[in-house]
PDB file of C-alpha atoms and ligand atoms in Angstrom:
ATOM      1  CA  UNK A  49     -22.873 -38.710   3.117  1.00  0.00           C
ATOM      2  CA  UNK A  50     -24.573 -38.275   6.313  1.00  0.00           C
ATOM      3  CA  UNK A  51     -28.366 -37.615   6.435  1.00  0.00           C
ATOM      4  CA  UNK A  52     -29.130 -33.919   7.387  1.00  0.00           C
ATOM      5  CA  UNK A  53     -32.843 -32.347   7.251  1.00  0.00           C
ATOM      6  CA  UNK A  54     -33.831 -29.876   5.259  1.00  0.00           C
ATOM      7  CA  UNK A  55     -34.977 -26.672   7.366  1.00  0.00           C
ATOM      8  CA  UNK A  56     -35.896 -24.208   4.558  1.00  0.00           C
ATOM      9  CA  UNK A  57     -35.354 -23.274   1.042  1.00  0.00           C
ATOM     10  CA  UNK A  58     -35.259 -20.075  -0.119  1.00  0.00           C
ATOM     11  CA  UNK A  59     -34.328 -18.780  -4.005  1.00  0.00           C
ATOM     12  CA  UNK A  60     -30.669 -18.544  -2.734  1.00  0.00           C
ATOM     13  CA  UNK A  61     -29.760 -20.132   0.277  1.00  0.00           C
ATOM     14  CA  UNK A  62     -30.685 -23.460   1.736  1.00  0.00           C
ATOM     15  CA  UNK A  63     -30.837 -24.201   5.536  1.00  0.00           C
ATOM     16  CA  UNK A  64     -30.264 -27.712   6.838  1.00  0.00           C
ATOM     17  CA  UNK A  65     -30.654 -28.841  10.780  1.00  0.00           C
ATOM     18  CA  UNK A  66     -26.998 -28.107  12.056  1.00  0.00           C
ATOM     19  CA  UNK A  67     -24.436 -30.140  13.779  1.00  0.00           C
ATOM     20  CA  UNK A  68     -25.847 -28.939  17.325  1.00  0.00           C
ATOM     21  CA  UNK A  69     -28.828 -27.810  18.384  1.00  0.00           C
ATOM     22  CA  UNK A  70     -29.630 -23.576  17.963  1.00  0.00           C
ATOM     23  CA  UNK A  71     -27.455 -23.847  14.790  1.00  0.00           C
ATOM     24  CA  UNK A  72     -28.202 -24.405  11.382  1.00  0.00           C
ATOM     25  CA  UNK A  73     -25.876 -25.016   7.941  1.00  0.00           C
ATOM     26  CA  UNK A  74     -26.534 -21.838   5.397  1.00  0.00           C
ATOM     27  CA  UNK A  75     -25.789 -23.104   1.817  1.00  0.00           C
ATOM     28  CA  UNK A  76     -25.492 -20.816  -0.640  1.00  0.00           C
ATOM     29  CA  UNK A  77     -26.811 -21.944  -4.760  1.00  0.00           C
ATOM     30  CA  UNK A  78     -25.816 -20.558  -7.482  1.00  0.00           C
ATOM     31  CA  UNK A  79     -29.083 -19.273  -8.790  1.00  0.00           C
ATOM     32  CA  UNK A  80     -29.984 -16.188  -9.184  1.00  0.00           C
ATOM     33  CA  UNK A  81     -33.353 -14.715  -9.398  1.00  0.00           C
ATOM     34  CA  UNK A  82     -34.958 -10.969  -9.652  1.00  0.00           C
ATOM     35  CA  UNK A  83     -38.593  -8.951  -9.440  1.00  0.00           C
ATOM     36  CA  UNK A  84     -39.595 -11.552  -7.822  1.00  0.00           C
ATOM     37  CA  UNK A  85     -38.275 -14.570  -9.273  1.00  0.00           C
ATOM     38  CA  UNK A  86     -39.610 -13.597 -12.873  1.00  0.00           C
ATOM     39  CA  UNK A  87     -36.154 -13.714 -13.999  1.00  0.00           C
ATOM     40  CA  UNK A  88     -34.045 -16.671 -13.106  1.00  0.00           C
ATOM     41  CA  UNK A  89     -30.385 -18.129 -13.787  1.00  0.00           C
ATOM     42  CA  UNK A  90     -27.932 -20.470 -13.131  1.00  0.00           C
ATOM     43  CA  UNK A  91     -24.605 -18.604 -12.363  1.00  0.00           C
ATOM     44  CA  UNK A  92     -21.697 -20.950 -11.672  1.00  0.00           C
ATOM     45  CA  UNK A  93     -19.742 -19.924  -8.760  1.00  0.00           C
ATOM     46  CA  UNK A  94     -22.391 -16.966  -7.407  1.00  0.00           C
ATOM     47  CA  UNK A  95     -22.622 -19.443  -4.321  1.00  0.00           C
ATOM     48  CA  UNK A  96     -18.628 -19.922  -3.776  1.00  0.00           C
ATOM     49  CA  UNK A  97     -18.226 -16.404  -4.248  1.00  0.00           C
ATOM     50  CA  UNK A  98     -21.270 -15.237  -2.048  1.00  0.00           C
ATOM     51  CA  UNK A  99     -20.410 -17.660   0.995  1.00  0.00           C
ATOM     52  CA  UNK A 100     -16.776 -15.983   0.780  1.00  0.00           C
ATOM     53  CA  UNK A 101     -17.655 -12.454   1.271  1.00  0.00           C
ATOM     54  CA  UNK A 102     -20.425 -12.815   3.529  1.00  0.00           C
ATOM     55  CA  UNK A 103     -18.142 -14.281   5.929  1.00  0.00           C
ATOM     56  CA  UNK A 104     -15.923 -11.799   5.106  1.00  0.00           C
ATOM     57  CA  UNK A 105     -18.432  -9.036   6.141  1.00  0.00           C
ATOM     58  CA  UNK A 106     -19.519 -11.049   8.907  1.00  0.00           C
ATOM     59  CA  UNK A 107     -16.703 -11.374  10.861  1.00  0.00           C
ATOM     60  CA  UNK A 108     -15.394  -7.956   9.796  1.00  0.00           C
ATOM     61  CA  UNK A 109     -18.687  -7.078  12.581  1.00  0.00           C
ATOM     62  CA  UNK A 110     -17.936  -8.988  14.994  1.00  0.00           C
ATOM     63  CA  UNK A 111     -14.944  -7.440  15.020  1.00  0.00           C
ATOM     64  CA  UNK A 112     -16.011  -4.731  15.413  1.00  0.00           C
ATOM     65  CA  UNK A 113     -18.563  -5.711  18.410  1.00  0.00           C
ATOM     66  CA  UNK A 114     -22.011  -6.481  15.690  1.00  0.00           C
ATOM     67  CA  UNK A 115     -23.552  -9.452  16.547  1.00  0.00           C
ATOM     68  CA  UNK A 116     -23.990 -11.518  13.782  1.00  0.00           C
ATOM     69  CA  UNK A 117     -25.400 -15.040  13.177  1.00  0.00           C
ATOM     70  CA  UNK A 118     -22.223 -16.366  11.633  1.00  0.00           C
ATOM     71  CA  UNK A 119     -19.862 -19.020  13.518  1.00  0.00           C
ATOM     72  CA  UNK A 120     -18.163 -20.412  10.835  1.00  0.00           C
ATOM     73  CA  UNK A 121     -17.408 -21.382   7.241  1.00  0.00           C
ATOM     74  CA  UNK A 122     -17.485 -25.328   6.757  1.00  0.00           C
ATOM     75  CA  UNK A 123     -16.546 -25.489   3.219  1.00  0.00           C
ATOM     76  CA  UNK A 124     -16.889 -23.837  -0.413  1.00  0.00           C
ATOM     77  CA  UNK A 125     -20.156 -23.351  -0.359  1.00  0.00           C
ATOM     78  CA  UNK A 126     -21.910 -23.813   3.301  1.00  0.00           C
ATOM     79  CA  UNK A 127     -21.351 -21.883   6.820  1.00  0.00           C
ATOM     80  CA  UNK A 128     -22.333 -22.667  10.425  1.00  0.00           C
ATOM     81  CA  UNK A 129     -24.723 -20.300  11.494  1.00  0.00           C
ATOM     82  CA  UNK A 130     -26.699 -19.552  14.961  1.00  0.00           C
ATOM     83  CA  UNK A 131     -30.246 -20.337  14.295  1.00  0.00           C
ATOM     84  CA  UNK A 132     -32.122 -16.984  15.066  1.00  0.00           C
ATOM     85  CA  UNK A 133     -36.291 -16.226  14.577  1.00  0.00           C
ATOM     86  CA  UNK A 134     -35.829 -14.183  11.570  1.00  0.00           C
ATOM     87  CA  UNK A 135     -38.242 -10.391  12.124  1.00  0.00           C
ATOM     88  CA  UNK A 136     -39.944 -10.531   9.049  1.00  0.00           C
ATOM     89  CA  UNK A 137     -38.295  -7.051   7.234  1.00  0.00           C
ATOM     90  CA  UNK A 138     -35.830  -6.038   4.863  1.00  0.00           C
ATOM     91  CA  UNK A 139     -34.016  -3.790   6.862  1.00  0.00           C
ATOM     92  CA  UNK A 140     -32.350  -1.414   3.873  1.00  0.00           C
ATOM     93  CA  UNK A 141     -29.889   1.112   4.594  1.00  0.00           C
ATOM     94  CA  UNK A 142     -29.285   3.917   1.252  1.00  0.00           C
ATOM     95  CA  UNK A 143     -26.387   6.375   0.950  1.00  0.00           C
ATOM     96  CA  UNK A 144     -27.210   7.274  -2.820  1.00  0.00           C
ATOM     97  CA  UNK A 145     -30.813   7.354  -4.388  1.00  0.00           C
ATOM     98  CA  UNK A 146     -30.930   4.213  -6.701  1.00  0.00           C
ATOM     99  CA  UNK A 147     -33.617   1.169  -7.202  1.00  0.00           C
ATOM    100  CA  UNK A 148     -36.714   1.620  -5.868  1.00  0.00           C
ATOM    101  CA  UNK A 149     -36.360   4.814  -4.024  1.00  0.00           C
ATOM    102  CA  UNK A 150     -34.693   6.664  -7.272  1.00  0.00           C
ATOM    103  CA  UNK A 151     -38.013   5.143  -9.659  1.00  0.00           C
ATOM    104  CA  UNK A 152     -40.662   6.227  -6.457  1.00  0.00           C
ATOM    105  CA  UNK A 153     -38.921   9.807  -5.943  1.00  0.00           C
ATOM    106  CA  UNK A 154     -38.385  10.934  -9.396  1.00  0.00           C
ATOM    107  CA  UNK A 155     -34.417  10.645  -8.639  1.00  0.00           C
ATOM    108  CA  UNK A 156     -31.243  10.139 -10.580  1.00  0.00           C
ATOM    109  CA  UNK A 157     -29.683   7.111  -9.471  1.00  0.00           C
ATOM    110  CA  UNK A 158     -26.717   7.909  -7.799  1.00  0.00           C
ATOM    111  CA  UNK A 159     -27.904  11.004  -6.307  1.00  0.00           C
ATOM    112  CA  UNK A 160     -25.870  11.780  -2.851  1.00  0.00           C
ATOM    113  CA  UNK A 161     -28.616  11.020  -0.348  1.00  0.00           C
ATOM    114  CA  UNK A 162     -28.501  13.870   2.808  1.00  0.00           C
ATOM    115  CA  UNK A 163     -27.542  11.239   5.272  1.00  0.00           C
ATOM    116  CA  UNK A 164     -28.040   7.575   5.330  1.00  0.00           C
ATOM    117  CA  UNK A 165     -31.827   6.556   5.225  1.00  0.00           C
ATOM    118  CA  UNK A 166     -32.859   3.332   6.682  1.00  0.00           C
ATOM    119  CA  UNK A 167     -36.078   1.768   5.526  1.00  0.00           C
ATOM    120  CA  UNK A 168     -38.387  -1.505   5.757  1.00  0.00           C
ATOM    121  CA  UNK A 169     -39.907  -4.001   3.691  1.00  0.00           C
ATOM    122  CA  UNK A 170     -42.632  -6.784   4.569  1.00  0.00           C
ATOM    123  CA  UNK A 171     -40.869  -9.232   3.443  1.00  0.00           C
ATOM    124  CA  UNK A 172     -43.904 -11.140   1.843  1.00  0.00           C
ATOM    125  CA  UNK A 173     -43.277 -12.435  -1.606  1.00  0.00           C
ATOM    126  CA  UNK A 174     -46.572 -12.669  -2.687  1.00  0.00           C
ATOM    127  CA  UNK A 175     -46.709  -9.065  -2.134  1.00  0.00           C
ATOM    128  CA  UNK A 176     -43.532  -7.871  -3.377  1.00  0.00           C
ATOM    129  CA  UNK A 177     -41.885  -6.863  -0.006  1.00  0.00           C
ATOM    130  CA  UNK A 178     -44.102  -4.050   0.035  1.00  0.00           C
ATOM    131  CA  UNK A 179     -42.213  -0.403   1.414  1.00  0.00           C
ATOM    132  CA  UNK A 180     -44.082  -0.121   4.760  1.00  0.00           C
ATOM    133  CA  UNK A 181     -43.609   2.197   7.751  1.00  0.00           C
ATOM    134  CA  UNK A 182     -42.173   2.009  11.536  1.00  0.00           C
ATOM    135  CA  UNK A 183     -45.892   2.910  12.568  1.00  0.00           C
ATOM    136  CA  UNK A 184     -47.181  -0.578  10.749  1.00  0.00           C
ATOM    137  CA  UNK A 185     -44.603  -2.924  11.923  1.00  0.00           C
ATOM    138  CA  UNK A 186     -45.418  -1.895  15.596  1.00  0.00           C
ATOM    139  CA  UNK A 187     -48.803  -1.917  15.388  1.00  0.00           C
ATOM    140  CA  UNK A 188     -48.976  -4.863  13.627  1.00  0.00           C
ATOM    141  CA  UNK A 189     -46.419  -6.531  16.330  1.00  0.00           C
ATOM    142  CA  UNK A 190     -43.586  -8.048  13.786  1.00  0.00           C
ATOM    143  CA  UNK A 191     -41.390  -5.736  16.437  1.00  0.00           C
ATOM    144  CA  UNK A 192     -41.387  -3.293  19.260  1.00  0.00           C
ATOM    145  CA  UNK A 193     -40.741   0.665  19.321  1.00  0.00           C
ATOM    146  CA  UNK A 194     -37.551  -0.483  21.432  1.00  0.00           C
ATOM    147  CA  UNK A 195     -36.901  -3.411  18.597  1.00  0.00           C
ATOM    148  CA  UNK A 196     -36.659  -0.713  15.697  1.00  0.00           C
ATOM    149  CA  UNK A 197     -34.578   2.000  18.163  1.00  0.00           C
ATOM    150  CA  UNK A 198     -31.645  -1.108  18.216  1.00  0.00           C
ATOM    151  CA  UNK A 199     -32.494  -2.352  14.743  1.00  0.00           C
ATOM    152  CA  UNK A 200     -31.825   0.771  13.214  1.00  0.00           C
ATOM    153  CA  UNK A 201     -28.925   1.287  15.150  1.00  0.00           C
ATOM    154  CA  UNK A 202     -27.685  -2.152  13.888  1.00  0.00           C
ATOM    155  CA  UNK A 203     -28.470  -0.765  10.260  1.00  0.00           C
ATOM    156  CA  UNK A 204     -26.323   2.291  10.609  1.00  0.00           C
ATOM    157  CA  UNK A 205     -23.213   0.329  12.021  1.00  0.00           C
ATOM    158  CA  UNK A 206     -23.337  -2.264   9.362  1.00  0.00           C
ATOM    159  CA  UNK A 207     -23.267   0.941   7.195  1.00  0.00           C
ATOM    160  CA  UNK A 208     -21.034   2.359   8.501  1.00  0.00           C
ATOM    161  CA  UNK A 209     -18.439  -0.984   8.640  1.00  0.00           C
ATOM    162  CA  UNK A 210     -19.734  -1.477   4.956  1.00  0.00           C
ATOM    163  CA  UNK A 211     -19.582   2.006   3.719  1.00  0.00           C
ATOM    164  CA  UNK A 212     -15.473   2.008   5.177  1.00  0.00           C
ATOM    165  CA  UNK A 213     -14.226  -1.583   3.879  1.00  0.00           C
ATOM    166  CA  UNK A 214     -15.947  -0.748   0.459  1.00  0.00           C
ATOM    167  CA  UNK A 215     -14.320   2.719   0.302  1.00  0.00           C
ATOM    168  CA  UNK A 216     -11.040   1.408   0.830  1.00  0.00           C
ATOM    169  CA  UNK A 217     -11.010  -0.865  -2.101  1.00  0.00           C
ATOM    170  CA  UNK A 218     -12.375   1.966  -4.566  1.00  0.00           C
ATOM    171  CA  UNK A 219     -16.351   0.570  -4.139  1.00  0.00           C
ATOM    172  CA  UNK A 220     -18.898   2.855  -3.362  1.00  0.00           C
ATOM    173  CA  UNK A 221     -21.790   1.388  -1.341  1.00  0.00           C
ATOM    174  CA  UNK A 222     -25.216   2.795  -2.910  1.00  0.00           C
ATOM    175  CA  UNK A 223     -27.142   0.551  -0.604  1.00  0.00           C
ATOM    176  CA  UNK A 224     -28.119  -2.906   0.979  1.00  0.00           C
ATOM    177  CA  UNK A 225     -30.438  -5.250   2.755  1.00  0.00           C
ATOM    178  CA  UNK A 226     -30.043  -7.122   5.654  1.00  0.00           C
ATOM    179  CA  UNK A 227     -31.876  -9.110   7.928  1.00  0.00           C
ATOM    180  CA  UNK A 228     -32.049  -9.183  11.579  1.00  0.00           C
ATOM    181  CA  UNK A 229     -33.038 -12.333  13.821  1.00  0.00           C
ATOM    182  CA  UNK A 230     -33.761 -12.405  17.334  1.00  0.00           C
ATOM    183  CA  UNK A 231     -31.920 -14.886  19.885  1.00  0.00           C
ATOM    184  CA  UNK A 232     -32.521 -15.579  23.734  1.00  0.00           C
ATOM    185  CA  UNK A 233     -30.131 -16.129  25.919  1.00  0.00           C
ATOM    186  CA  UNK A 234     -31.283 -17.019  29.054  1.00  0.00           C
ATOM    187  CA  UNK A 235     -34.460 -14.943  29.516  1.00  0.00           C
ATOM    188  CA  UNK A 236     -32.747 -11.715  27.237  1.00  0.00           C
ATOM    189  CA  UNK A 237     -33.488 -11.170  23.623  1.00  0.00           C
ATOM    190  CA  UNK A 238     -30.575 -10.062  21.089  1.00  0.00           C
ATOM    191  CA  UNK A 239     -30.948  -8.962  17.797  1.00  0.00           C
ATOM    192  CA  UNK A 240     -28.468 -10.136  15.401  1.00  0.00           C
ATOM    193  CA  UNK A 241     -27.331  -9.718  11.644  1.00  0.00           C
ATOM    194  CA  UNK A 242     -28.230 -12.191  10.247  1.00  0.00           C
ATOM    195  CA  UNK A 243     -29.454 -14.074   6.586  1.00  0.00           C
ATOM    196  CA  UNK A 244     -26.433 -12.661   4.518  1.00  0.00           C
ATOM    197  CA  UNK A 245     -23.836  -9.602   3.258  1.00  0.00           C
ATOM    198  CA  UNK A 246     -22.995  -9.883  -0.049  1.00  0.00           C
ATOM    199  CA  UNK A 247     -22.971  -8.897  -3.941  1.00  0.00           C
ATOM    200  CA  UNK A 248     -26.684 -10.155  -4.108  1.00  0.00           C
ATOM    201  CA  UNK A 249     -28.098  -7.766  -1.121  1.00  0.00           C
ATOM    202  CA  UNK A 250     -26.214  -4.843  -1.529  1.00  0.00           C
ATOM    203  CA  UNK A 251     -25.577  -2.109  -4.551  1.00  0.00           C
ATOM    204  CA  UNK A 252     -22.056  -1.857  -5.370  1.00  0.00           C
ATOM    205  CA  UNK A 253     -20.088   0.797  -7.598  1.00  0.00           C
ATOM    206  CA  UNK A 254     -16.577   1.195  -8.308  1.00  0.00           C
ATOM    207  CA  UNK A 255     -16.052   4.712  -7.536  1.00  0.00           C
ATOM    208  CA  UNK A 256     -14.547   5.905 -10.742  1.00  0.00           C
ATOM    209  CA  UNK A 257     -16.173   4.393 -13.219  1.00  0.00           C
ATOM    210  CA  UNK A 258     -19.520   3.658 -11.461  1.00  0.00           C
ATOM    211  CA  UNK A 259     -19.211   0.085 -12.759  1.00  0.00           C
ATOM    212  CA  UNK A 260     -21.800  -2.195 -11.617  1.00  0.00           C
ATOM    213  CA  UNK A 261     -20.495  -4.833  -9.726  1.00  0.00           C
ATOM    214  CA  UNK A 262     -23.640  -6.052  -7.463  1.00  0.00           C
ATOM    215  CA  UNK A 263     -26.967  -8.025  -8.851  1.00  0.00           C
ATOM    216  CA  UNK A 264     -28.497  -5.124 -10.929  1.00  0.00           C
ATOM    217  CA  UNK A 265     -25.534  -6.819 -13.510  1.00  0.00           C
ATOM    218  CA  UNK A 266     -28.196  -9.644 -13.610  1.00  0.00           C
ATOM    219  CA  UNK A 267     -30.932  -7.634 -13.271  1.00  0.00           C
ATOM    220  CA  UNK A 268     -30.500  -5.131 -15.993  1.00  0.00           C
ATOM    221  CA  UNK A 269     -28.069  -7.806 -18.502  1.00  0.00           C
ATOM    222  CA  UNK A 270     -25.328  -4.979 -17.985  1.00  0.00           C
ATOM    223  CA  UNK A 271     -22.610  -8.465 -18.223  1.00  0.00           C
ATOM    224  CA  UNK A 272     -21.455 -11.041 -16.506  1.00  0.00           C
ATOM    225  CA  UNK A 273     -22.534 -11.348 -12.799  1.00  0.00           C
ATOM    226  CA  UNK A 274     -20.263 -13.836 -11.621  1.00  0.00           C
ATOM    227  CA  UNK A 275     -17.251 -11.527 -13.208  1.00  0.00           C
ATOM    228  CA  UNK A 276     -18.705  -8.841 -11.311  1.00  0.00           C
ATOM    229  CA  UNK A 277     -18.573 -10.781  -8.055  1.00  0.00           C
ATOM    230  CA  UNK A 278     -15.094 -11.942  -8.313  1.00  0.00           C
ATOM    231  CA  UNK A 279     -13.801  -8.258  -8.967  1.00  0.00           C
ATOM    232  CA  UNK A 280     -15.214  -7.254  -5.542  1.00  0.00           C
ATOM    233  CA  UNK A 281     -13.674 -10.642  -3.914  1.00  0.00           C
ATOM    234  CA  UNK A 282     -10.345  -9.844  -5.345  1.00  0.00           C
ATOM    235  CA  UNK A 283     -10.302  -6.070  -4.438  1.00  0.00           C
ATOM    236  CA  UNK A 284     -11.442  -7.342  -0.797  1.00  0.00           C
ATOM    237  CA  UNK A 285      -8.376 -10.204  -1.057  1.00  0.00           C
ATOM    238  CA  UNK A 286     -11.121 -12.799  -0.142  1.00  0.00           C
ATOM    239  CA  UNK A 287     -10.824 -14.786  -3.528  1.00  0.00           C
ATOM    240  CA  UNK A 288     -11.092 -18.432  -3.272  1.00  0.00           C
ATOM    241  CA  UNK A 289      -8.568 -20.689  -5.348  1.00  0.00           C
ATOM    242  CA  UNK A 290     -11.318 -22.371  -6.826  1.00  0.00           C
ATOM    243  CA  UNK A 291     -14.939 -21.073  -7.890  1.00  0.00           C
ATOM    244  CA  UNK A 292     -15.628 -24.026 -10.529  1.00  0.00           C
ATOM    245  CA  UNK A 293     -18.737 -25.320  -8.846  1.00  0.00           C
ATOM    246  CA  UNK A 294     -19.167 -27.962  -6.461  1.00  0.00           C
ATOM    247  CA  UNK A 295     -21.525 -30.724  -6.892  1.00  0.00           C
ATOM    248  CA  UNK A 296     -24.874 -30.054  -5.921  1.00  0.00           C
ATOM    249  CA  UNK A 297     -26.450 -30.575  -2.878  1.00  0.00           C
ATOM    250  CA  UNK A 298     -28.724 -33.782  -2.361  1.00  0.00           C
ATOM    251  CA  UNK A 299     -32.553 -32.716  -0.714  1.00  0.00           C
ATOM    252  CA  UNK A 300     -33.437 -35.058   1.919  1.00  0.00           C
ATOM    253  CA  UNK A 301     -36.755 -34.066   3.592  1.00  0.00           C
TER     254      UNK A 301
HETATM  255  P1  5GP B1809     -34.396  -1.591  -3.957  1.00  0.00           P
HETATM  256  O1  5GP B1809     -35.480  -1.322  -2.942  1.00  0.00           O
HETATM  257  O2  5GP B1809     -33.818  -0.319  -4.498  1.00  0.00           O
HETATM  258  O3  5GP B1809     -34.821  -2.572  -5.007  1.00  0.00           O
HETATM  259  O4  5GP B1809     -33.234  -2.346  -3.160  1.00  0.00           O
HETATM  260  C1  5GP B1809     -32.454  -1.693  -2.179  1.00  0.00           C
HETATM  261  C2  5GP B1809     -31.280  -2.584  -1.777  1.00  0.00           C
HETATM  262  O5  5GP B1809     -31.787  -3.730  -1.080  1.00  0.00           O
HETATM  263  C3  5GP B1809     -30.485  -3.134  -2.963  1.00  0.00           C
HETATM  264  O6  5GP B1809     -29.125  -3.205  -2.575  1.00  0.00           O
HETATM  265  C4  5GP B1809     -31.043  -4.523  -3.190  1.00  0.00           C
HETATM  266  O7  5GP B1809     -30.067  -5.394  -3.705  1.00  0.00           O
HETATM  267  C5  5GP B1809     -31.449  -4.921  -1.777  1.00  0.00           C
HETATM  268  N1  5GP B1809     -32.667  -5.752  -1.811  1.00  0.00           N
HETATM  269  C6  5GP B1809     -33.951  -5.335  -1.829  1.00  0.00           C
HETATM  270  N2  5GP B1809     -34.807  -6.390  -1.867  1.00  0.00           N
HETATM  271  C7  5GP B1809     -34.038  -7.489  -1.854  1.00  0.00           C
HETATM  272  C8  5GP B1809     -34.331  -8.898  -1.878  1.00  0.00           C
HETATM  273  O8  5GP B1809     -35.487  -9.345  -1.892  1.00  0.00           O
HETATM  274  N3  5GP B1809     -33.252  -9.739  -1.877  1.00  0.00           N
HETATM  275  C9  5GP B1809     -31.960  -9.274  -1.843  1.00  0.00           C
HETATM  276  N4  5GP B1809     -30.962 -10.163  -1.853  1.00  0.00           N
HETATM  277  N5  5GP B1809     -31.660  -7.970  -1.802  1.00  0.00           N
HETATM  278  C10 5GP B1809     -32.670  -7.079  -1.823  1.00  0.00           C
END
C-alpha cells in the first residue's frame, strides 16, 4: 500500500494528504463517541454507512447549487474532499426543540420551533463547544459580519435540502451540525459545506413513530445505532451491498 501522511485525526474521521494538492482523503471509523468522548464504542459499519449518506447529502447540494467540499467517493469507507480552512463553529440549524436547546429552555423535545433557528458553537473540546453568540465570533475574528450573513444563509439551504429529502422518506429532521470551510480561488474567498452530513451530526425521527434513528440511539442506549443508520440508508436507497467492515486503516505519520 502506498505511503500517505496523516493530516489530522479527529474521534470520527481521519484526514490523510490527498492525491493532489488542495485535496485531502476523509475516512470515516467506526467509533463512536458522545459528551465529549466520555462515552465511546466500536460500531461496525457506522463508517460504511456514514461515508454513504454524506455523499449522498453532499451531492444532493451541489445539485442544487451548495458548495460543498466533496469531489468524490474512493471506496467503502474514504472520499476525496477539497481541502478547505475549517471556521472554527458548529454551525446548528433546529426545526424542533430537542438536545441542548430543549434541557437550556425548559422545552419538550420535539416541540415545533417558530421557524428554523440557526446557532453557533466554539468548537473547542476542552470547553465543550460552548453556545456562543454572532457578537463573539466577530469580535473575536473566527469570521466577519459578511461571513455569518452567507454562513447562515448556507445553514438555511442545507435545511431546507435536508428538511425536503428527509420528509420524503417519512424522517423528520429535528436538527443538525455542519461545518463550513473557507477556500480561495484566485484572490476570492468561498465558504463551503464542509466536514460531514450524516446520522452522527444530525437528529433524525421517523415521523410516525418518532423513532430515533440518529446518534442520541448511542447516546441515550435507546438500541442499536448501526440498525438505526441502515434504516435511514435504505429509506434514502443509498444502502451499500456490504457494511461488514473493512480492515482498518494503517497510521503512518
Ligand atoms: P445539541 O446542541 O442539541 O446537543 O445538538 C444539536 C445538533 O447538532 C444535533 O443534531 C447533534 O447531533 C449535532 N451536534 C452538536 N454537537 C455535535 C458534535 O460535536 N458532533 C456532531 N457530530 N454533531 C453534533
Amino acid at each position: 500500500m502506498a505511503r500517505r501522511k496523516l493530516v489530522y485525526e479527529g474521534k470520527a474521521k481521519i484526514l490523510y494528504e490527498g492525491p493532489e494538492p488542495g485535496t485531502l482523503v476523509q475516512y470515516f471509523k467506526d467509533d463512536a463517541t458522545a459528551f465529549n468522548a466520555e462515552k465511546k464504542d466500536v460500531i461496525d459499519g457506522k463508517g460504511v454507512l456514514n461515508n454513504r449518506l454524506s455523499e449522498f447529502f453532499m451531492t444532493g447540494l451541489q445539485r442544487i447549487g451548495v458548495p460543498t467540499h466533496f469531489i468524490k467517493r474512493l471506496n467503502m469507507r474514504e472520499q476525496l474532499i477539497r481541502q478547505v480552512e475549517i471556521i472554527p463553529l458548529e454551525v446548528i440549524v433546529r426545526n424542533f426543540a430537542a438536545g441542548t436547546m430543549a434541557k437550556r429552555l425548559g422545552l419538550e423535545e420535539g416541540t415545533p420551533l417558530p421557524r428554523p433557528i440557526v446557532e453557533f458553537s466554539y468548537k473547542d473540546d476542552n470547553l465543550g463547544d460552548p453556545l456562543v453568540p454572532e457578537e463573539y465570533i466577530i469580535a473575536f475574528g473566527w469570521a466577519t459580519q459578511q461571513d455569518m450573513d452567507d454562513i447562515v444563509a448556507l445553514a438555511l439551504r442545507v435545511n431546507d435540502f435536508m428538511a425536503g429529502v428527509m420528509h420524503g422518506v417519512g424522517i423528520k429532521l429535528v436538527d443538525f451540525k455542519i461545518e463550513i470551510g473557507r477556500i480561495w480561488e484566485n484572490d476570492f474567498m468561498r465558504l463551503i459545506v464542509a466536514d460531514e452530513i450524516s446520522p452522527d451530526s444530525c437528529r433524525l425521527w421517523d415521523i410516525e413513530t418518532d423513532r430515533k434513528l440518529d446518534k442520541d440511539v448511542f447516546r441515550r442506549d435507546l438500541g442499536d445505532l448501526a440498525d438505526a443508520y441502515t434504516e435511514v440508508a435504505r429509506r434514502l436507497g443509498v444502502l451499500p451491498k456490504n457494511t461488514t467492515p473493512g480492515p482498518k486503516p494503517t497510521l503512518i505519520n
